[in-house]
Coordinates of C-alpha atoms and ligand atoms in Angstrom, one line a residue:
M1 CA 179.8 84.3 244.6
K2 CA 181.5 81.0 242.5
I3 CA 183.4 77.8 243.3
T4 CA 186.4 78.2 241.7
Q5 CA 188.6 76.2 242.9
V6 CA 188.0 71.6 244.5
E7 CA 191.1 69.8 246.1
V8 CA 190.8 66.5 247.6
I9 CA 193.5 67.1 250.2
V10 CA 195.0 62.6 251.8
T11 CA 197.5 63.3 254.6
S12 CA 198.8 60.4 256.7
P13 CA 199.7 61.8 260.6
D14 CA 198.2 59.4 263.0
R15 CA 195.9 57.7 260.9
N16 CA 194.6 58.2 257.3
F17 CA 192.0 61.1 256.2
V18 CA 190.3 62.5 253.3
T19 CA 189.8 66.3 253.2
L20 CA 188.6 68.6 251.4
K21 CA 188.9 72.1 250.8
I22 CA 186.6 74.2 247.7
T23 CA 187.8 77.5 247.2
T24 CA 185.5 80.8 246.6
D25 CA 186.6 83.6 243.8
E26 CA 185.9 86.2 247.5
G27 CA 188.7 84.1 248.9
H28 CA 187.1 81.6 250.8
T29 CA 187.6 78.6 251.9
G30 CA 186.2 75.3 253.2
L31 CA 186.2 72.5 254.3
G32 CA 184.6 69.7 254.6
D33 CA 185.6 66.3 256.1
A34 CA 185.4 62.5 253.7
T35 CA 187.1 59.5 256.2
L36 CA 185.6 56.5 255.6
N37 CA 187.8 54.3 257.8
G38 CA 189.6 51.6 256.0
R39 CA 188.0 52.1 252.8
E40 CA 189.3 56.5 252.1
L41 CA 190.3 55.8 248.6
A42 CA 187.1 55.0 247.1
V43 CA 186.1 58.0 249.0
V44 CA 189.3 60.3 247.2
S45 CA 188.2 59.3 243.7
Y46 CA 184.2 59.6 244.0
L47 CA 184.8 63.2 244.9
K48 CA 187.8 64.2 242.3
D49 CA 186.8 62.5 240.0
H50 CA 182.5 62.6 239.7
V51 CA 181.5 66.2 242.5
A52 CA 184.7 68.7 241.8
P53 CA 184.0 68.5 237.6
L54 CA 180.3 69.5 238.8
L55 CA 181.2 72.7 241.9
I56 CA 183.6 74.7 239.7
G57 CA 181.5 78.3 238.8
K58 CA 178.5 76.6 241.7
D59 CA 177.0 79.4 243.8
P60 CA 178.7 78.1 247.4
H61 CA 175.7 80.0 249.8
R62 CA 173.1 77.2 247.5
I63 CA 173.8 74.4 250.5
E64 CA 170.7 72.5 250.3
D65 CA 170.6 72.7 246.1
A66 CA 174.7 71.6 246.2
W67 CA 172.9 68.8 248.2
Q68 CA 170.2 67.8 246.2
F69 CA 171.4 68.3 243.8
L70 CA 174.7 66.0 244.4
Y71 CA 172.5 63.4 245.8
R72 CA 169.7 62.8 243.4
S73 CA 171.3 63.1 240.4
A74 CA 173.5 60.7 240.7
Y75 CA 170.5 58.2 240.9
W76 CA 172.5 55.7 242.6
R77 CA 171.2 56.2 246.0
R78 CA 172.7 56.0 250.1
G79 CA 176.0 54.8 250.2
P80 CA 179.1 55.1 253.5
V81 CA 181.6 56.6 250.5
T82 CA 179.1 58.4 248.3
M83 CA 177.2 59.8 251.7
A84 CA 180.7 60.7 253.3
A85 CA 181.2 62.3 249.7
I86 CA 178.2 65.3 250.2
A87 CA 178.7 65.4 253.6
A88 CA 182.1 66.4 252.5
V89 CA 180.6 69.2 250.2
D90 CA 177.8 70.5 252.4
V91 CA 180.6 70.5 255.4
A92 CA 182.6 71.8 253.7
L93 CA 179.6 75.0 252.0
W94 CA 178.2 75.2 255.0
D95 CA 182.1 76.2 256.5
I96 CA 181.9 78.7 253.3
K97 CA 178.6 80.4 254.0
A98 CA 178.9 81.3 258.1
K99 CA 183.0 82.4 257.3
A100 CA 180.8 84.9 255.5
A101 CA 178.0 86.6 257.6
N102 CA 181.4 86.6 259.6
M103 CA 179.6 83.7 262.2
P104 CA 181.1 80.6 263.3
L105 CA 178.3 77.8 262.6
Y106 CA 176.6 77.5 264.9
Q107 CA 175.2 79.9 265.2
L108 CA 173.9 80.3 261.5
L109 CA 172.3 76.4 262.6
G110 CA 169.7 78.7 265.3
G111 CA 171.7 79.6 267.7
A112 CA 174.0 77.6 271.7
S113 CA 171.2 75.9 273.1
R114 CA 173.9 75.4 276.3
T115 CA 177.0 76.2 277.3
G116 CA 178.7 73.5 276.3
C117 CA 178.5 69.4 274.7
L118 CA 178.3 66.9 276.9
A119 CA 181.8 64.9 276.4
Y120 CA 182.6 60.9 276.8
G121 CA 185.9 58.9 276.4
H122 CA 186.6 55.4 275.9
A123 CA 188.5 53.6 278.8
S124 CA 190.0 50.4 278.2
G125 CA 191.8 48.1 279.9
K126 CA 192.6 43.7 279.6
D127 CA 191.4 43.2 282.9
L128 CA 190.3 45.0 285.9
P129 CA 192.8 46.6 287.5
E130 CA 194.0 48.0 284.7
L131 CA 190.4 49.2 283.3
F132 CA 190.0 51.1 286.9
D133 CA 193.5 52.8 285.9
S134 CA 192.5 54.6 282.4
V135 CA 188.8 55.4 283.9
R136 CA 190.6 57.5 286.5
Q137 CA 193.3 58.7 283.7
H138 CA 189.7 59.8 282.1
L139 CA 188.8 61.6 284.5
D140 CA 191.6 63.1 285.9
Q141 CA 191.4 64.5 282.0
G142 CA 188.2 65.8 282.7
Y143 CA 185.9 63.2 281.3
G144 CA 182.2 63.5 282.8
A145 CA 181.2 60.1 280.9
I146 CA 183.2 57.1 280.0
R147 CA 182.9 53.6 277.7
I148 CA 183.8 51.2 279.1
Q149 CA 185.8 48.1 276.7
T150 CA 187.1 44.9 278.6
G151 CA 189.5 42.4 277.3
V152 CA 187.3 38.7 277.7
P153 CA 189.2 35.7 279.5
G154 CA 189.7 33.1 276.8
L155 CA 189.7 35.6 274.1
K156 CA 193.2 37.0 272.5
A157 CA 191.9 39.4 270.9
I158 CA 188.7 42.4 271.8
Y159 CA 186.9 45.1 270.5
G160 CA 188.0 48.0 272.2
V161 CA 190.7 47.4 274.0
A162 CA 194.3 48.2 272.5
S163 CA 196.2 46.5 274.3
N164 CA 195.3 44.0 274.0
T165 CA 194.4 43.4 270.2
V166 CA 198.2 43.5 268.1
A167 CA 197.0 40.3 266.2
S168 CA 200.3 38.9 263.7
G169 CA 200.5 40.8 261.0
N170 CA 200.1 43.8 262.0
V171 CA 202.9 46.4 261.0
G172 CA 202.4 49.2 262.2
K173 CA 200.8 50.6 266.0
R174 CA 197.4 51.0 267.1
Y175 CA 197.1 54.2 267.7
D176 CA 195.3 54.6 271.3
H177 CA 191.8 53.1 271.3
E178 CA 191.7 53.1 267.3
P179 CA 190.7 49.6 265.9
A180 CA 192.0 50.1 262.2
Q181 CA 196.1 49.2 261.6
R182 CA 199.0 50.7 258.9
A183 CA 199.1 47.1 257.5
P184 CA 198.6 45.5 254.1
L185 CA 196.4 43.6 254.8
P186 CA 193.2 43.3 258.0
A187 CA 194.0 41.7 261.5
E188 CA 191.7 38.3 262.2
E189 CA 190.7 39.1 265.5
D190 CA 189.1 36.2 267.8
W191 CA 185.2 36.2 268.9
D192 CA 182.8 34.7 271.6
T193 CA 179.3 35.2 272.3
R194 CA 178.4 33.7 275.7
A195 CA 182.2 34.2 277.0
Y196 CA 181.4 38.4 276.9
L197 CA 178.0 38.0 277.9
R198 CA 179.3 36.2 281.0
H199 CA 182.0 38.4 281.5
I200 CA 180.4 42.3 280.5
P201 CA 177.8 42.5 283.8
G202 CA 180.8 41.5 287.0
V203 CA 182.8 44.8 285.1
F204 CA 180.0 46.6 284.7
E205 CA 179.5 46.0 288.8
A206 CA 182.5 46.3 289.7
V207 CA 183.0 49.7 288.1
R208 CA 180.0 50.7 289.7
A209 CA 181.3 49.1 293.0
E210 CA 185.3 51.6 292.7
F211 CA 183.5 54.8 290.8
G212 CA 180.3 55.5 292.5
P213 CA 176.7 55.8 291.5
E214 CA 177.2 59.0 289.6
L215 CA 179.6 58.1 286.3
P216 CA 176.8 57.9 283.6
L217 CA 178.9 55.1 282.2
L218 CA 178.8 53.7 278.7
H219 CA 179.3 50.1 276.3
D220 CA 179.9 48.9 272.8
G221 CA 178.1 46.3 271.4
H222 CA 180.2 46.8 268.3
H223 CA 177.6 44.8 266.3
R224 CA 178.1 41.2 267.5
M225 CA 174.9 40.1 268.9
T226 CA 171.9 38.8 268.4
P227 CA 168.3 40.0 268.7
I228 CA 168.5 38.3 271.9
Q229 CA 171.7 37.5 273.6
A230 CA 171.5 41.3 273.5
A231 CA 168.0 41.8 274.9
K232 CA 169.6 39.4 277.9
L233 CA 172.6 42.2 278.4
G234 CA 171.0 44.7 278.2
K235 CA 168.4 43.0 281.1
S236 CA 171.6 42.6 283.1
L237 CA 173.1 45.9 282.9
E238 CA 169.8 46.8 284.3
P239 CA 171.1 47.2 287.9
F240 CA 173.6 49.3 286.7
D241 CA 172.1 52.8 286.0
M242 CA 173.9 52.8 282.1
F243 CA 174.0 55.8 280.0
W244 CA 173.4 53.5 277.1
L245 CA 174.1 50.6 275.5
E246 CA 175.6 50.9 271.7
D247 CA 175.0 48.8 268.4
C248 CA 173.8 45.6 270.5
T249 CA 172.8 43.8 266.6
P250 CA 174.1 44.7 263.2
A251 CA 172.7 47.5 262.3
E252 CA 171.2 46.0 258.8
N253 CA 168.0 44.7 260.5
Q254 CA 166.1 47.8 262.0
E255 CA 163.6 45.0 263.4
A256 CA 166.1 43.2 265.8
L257 CA 165.7 46.5 267.9
R258 CA 162.0 46.0 268.6
L259 CA 162.3 42.9 270.6
V260 CA 165.5 43.8 272.5
R261 CA 163.0 46.2 272.9
R262 CA 160.9 44.1 274.4
H263 CA 163.0 42.6 277.2
T264 CA 165.1 46.0 278.2
I265 CA 165.0 49.3 279.8
T266 CA 168.5 49.9 279.1
P267 CA 169.1 53.0 276.8
L268 CA 169.9 51.9 273.1
A269 CA 171.6 53.9 270.8
I270 CA 172.4 52.9 267.2
G271 CA 173.8 53.5 263.9
E272 CA 177.6 54.3 263.9
V273 CA 177.4 52.7 260.0
F274 CA 174.3 54.3 258.9
N275 CA 174.1 57.5 256.5
T276 CA 170.7 58.8 256.2
V277 CA 167.8 59.1 257.6
W278 CA 166.3 56.6 256.9
D279 CA 168.5 53.8 257.9
Y280 CA 166.1 55.4 261.3
Q281 CA 162.6 55.4 260.3
T282 CA 161.6 53.1 262.0
L283 CA 164.1 53.2 264.8
I284 CA 162.3 56.7 265.0
Q285 CA 158.9 56.1 265.0
E286 CA 158.4 53.6 266.8
Q287 CA 160.5 54.1 269.3
L288 CA 163.1 51.7 269.7
I289 CA 165.8 53.5 270.2
D290 CA 166.8 56.2 272.6
F291 CA 169.9 57.9 271.6
V292 CA 171.2 58.3 267.4
R293 CA 174.8 57.8 265.9
S294 CA 175.3 58.9 262.9
A295 CA 178.7 61.3 262.0
V296 CA 178.2 64.2 260.3
T297 CA 181.1 63.4 258.8
H298 CA 179.3 59.7 257.0
T299 CA 176.0 60.3 257.0
G300 CA 175.6 63.4 254.5
G301 CA 176.5 66.2 256.2
I302 CA 175.1 69.3 258.6
S303 CA 171.9 69.9 255.6
P304 CA 170.3 65.7 256.7
M305 CA 172.0 65.7 261.1
K306 CA 170.1 69.4 261.3
K307 CA 166.1 67.4 259.5
L308 CA 167.7 63.6 261.1
M309 CA 167.3 66.0 265.0
D310 CA 164.6 67.4 264.5
F311 CA 162.3 64.4 263.0
A312 CA 165.0 63.0 266.4
A313 CA 163.5 65.1 269.0
Q314 CA 159.7 64.7 268.3
Y315 CA 160.2 62.2 270.0
Q316 CA 162.2 62.1 272.7
I317 CA 165.5 60.3 270.9
K318 CA 168.6 62.6 271.4
S319 CA 171.7 63.0 269.6
G320 CA 174.9 61.2 270.5
I321 CA 177.3 61.3 267.5
H322 CA 180.3 59.1 266.5
G323 CA 183.3 60.3 266.9
P324 CA 186.5 58.4 266.8
T325 CA 190.2 59.1 266.1
D326 CA 188.7 58.4 262.1
I327 CA 186.8 60.9 261.9
S328 CA 188.6 64.1 261.4
P329 CA 189.0 67.4 263.7
V330 CA 186.8 68.9 260.6
G331 CA 183.7 66.1 261.3
M332 CA 184.7 66.9 264.6
A333 CA 183.8 70.2 264.8
A334 CA 180.5 70.3 262.0
A335 CA 179.6 67.5 265.0
M336 CA 180.0 70.2 267.7
H337 CA 179.1 73.5 265.4
L338 CA 175.6 71.4 265.8
G339 CA 175.4 69.6 268.5
L340 CA 175.6 73.2 269.9
A341 CA 173.0 74.3 268.0
I342 CA 170.2 71.9 268.3
H343 CA 167.7 71.0 271.5
N344 CA 168.2 66.9 271.2
F345 CA 171.3 67.2 272.0
G346 CA 172.8 63.9 273.9
I347 CA 175.7 63.5 274.8
Q348 CA 179.8 63.6 271.7
E349 CA 181.6 61.1 272.0
Y350 CA 185.9 62.4 271.8
M351 CA 189.0 60.6 271.7
K352 CA 191.5 63.6 270.9
H353 CA 193.3 63.1 269.0
G354 CA 197.6 62.7 268.8
E355 CA 200.5 65.7 268.7
A356 CA 200.5 65.6 264.5
T357 CA 197.2 65.6 263.5
N358 CA 196.3 68.2 265.0
R359 CA 199.6 70.1 263.4
V360 CA 198.1 69.2 260.6
F361 CA 194.4 70.7 261.7
E362 CA 194.7 74.1 263.2
Q363 CA 191.6 73.8 265.3
S364 CA 189.3 76.7 268.1
F365 CA 187.3 74.1 270.0
T366 CA 187.8 73.5 273.8
F367 CA 187.6 71.1 276.6
N368 CA 186.4 72.1 279.8
N369 CA 185.0 70.1 282.6
G370 CA 184.1 67.7 280.6
L371 CA 182.2 70.0 277.9
L372 CA 183.5 70.8 274.6
H373 CA 183.0 74.0 272.7
P374 CA 183.6 74.1 268.6
G375 CA 184.7 77.5 269.9
E376 CA 184.1 81.5 268.4
K377 CA 185.8 81.3 265.1
P378 CA 184.3 81.8 261.8
G379 CA 183.5 79.6 260.0
I380 CA 183.5 75.9 261.6
G381 CA 186.9 76.7 263.0
V382 CA 189.5 74.8 261.0
E383 CA 192.0 75.6 259.2
L384 CA 194.2 73.1 257.2
N385 CA 197.7 73.0 257.1
I386 CA 199.1 72.0 253.9
D387 CA 202.9 71.9 253.8
E388 CA 202.0 69.7 257.8
A389 CA 199.4 67.6 255.6
G390 CA 201.8 67.4 253.1
K391 CA 204.6 65.4 255.1
Y392 CA 202.1 62.4 256.0
P393 CA 201.7 60.4 252.7
Y394 CA 198.9 57.4 252.8
Q395 CA 199.2 54.3 254.5
T396 CA 197.2 51.7 253.7
A397 CA 195.1 50.8 256.5
Y398 CA 192.3 48.5 257.1
L399 CA 189.8 47.3 260.4
P400 CA 190.5 44.0 261.8
F401 CA 187.9 41.4 261.2
N402 CA 187.2 39.2 263.3
R403 CA 186.0 34.7 263.1
L404 CA 184.8 32.6 265.9
A405 CA 186.3 29.6 267.5
D406 CA 185.2 27.0 264.2
G407 CA 186.4 29.5 261.7
T408 CA 183.7 31.4 260.8
V409 CA 183.7 34.9 260.4
H410 CA 181.4 37.5 262.4
D411 CA 180.2 40.9 262.8
W412 CA 182.5 43.7 263.4
Ligands
LIG501 O1 184.8 50.8 265.6 O2 185.3 54.1 264.6 O3 181.9 53.8 269.0 N1 183.2 53.7 268.4 C1 183.2 52.9 267.6 C2 184.6 52.7 266.4 C3 184.4 52.1 265.1 C4 185.7 52.9 264.1 C5 184.9 52.4 262.6 O4 185.7 53.0 262.1 O5 182.6 51.5 267.3 O6 185.8 52.7 267.1
LIG502 CO1 180.8 52.4 268.1

C-alpha cells in the first residue's frame, strides 16, 4: 500500500478544527486531529508545507517508522506545533491500518480491557444555585463523574465558568464551557489566588452536602497556584474526597509537585499542555502524580501515548486523557480506543460537541450509563463530511488571559 494524497482540512463549525486526511492507492482513508487551540494555522502550515510532501509514496503500514522519521528528521524536537502535526499523521495511519484489518482500532491495541470508559463532564456556575443546576443537568445526561468550577466573589471572569466570562472585546459567542473565543484579540480576565483559595473549599463542602459522598468530583486549578498554594488547596480539599485536583501549578516545573505531594493526599492530575513522554519523566518515576492528562492530539498520537501509559502503569498511575471541545471528534475517538484498550485507564474528559460539529464529523461512539465506547466500525470510527466542513471557514479565535489587580499578567 502507498500513500497517494495528504490533505489538511480546516473547518470551524462551532470552533476551529484542523484535520489531516491521508488517502492510499488501495482507497483507504485515515483521519488525524491536529487542532491546537488558538494556534491552529501554525499546525496547518507545519503539515502542509513540511510534512505532507514527505509522506507521498510511503507505506502507510509503517507507523512507527513514520513517527520516528518525522520526529528525528526535523532535528527540532518536541513542542506543541510539531507534536500535534505528528499526532495527526500517527492517528491517521492507525485509522488506515485498522480499516485495512477490518477492525476497530482498539482491537489492534490489545482489545477491550473494559466495557466502556468512565467519562466526566464540566459543571459550572457563578454561584452555588447555578452550579447545583449544572451538576443536576450533568447527572440527568448520565454523567458518572463531574468537574466542579465556580465563580469567585469579587472576580468578574474565571476559568471554566462560561456564563461569567464574557469579557470586553469579545465579538463572538463562547461555546458552552469552552474558553476560546472567536475574536480578533484575546479577552482579558481578572484573577486573585487568595480570594480563590478562600472560596473553593466551601464550594466542595456544599456540593458534597447536596449530592452525597459517592459522586466522583474533580477540579481544575488551571496552573494558577504556586507550589505552597497548591499544597494548601489540596490539603483543604481532603475532607471532600476528590477524584483529582488538576494542573495545580504551572506545568513546566515538574519538581514543584514534590512540594505539593509532601503536604496532601488529594490525587493530582497534570499534563494537558505536555507534548512528550519526557515531560513526565520526574512526575512518573517519583510518583508525583496520579493521572496523566495528555491528549492523544497534543502528545504525538496513539503510538507515544501507548508507551507513556505503559510506563505510567508500572507506578499505578492512570490515564485522564484531555477531552475538551477543542479536541475534535477525531481526537476524541482516538482517545476512546486507547482508553478502552489500556489496563491503566482512569477517566476520560468528555464535553459534548455542538450539532454543527457532529454534522461535519460523522461518528460511531456511544455514551451510555456514563461510559464512552468508540463503537465497532473499522478504524477509529469517524468520517469527515467534506461538504459540511466547507460551509464553515476558519475564524480567528483566542484563548483568554488574565491579569492581577495591579495589572501583572498571571498564568492562565
Ligand atoms: O483550557 O482545552 O481541563 N480542561 C481544560 C481546557 C483547556 C482548553 C485549552 O485549549 O483545562 O478547558
Ligand atoms: Co485542564
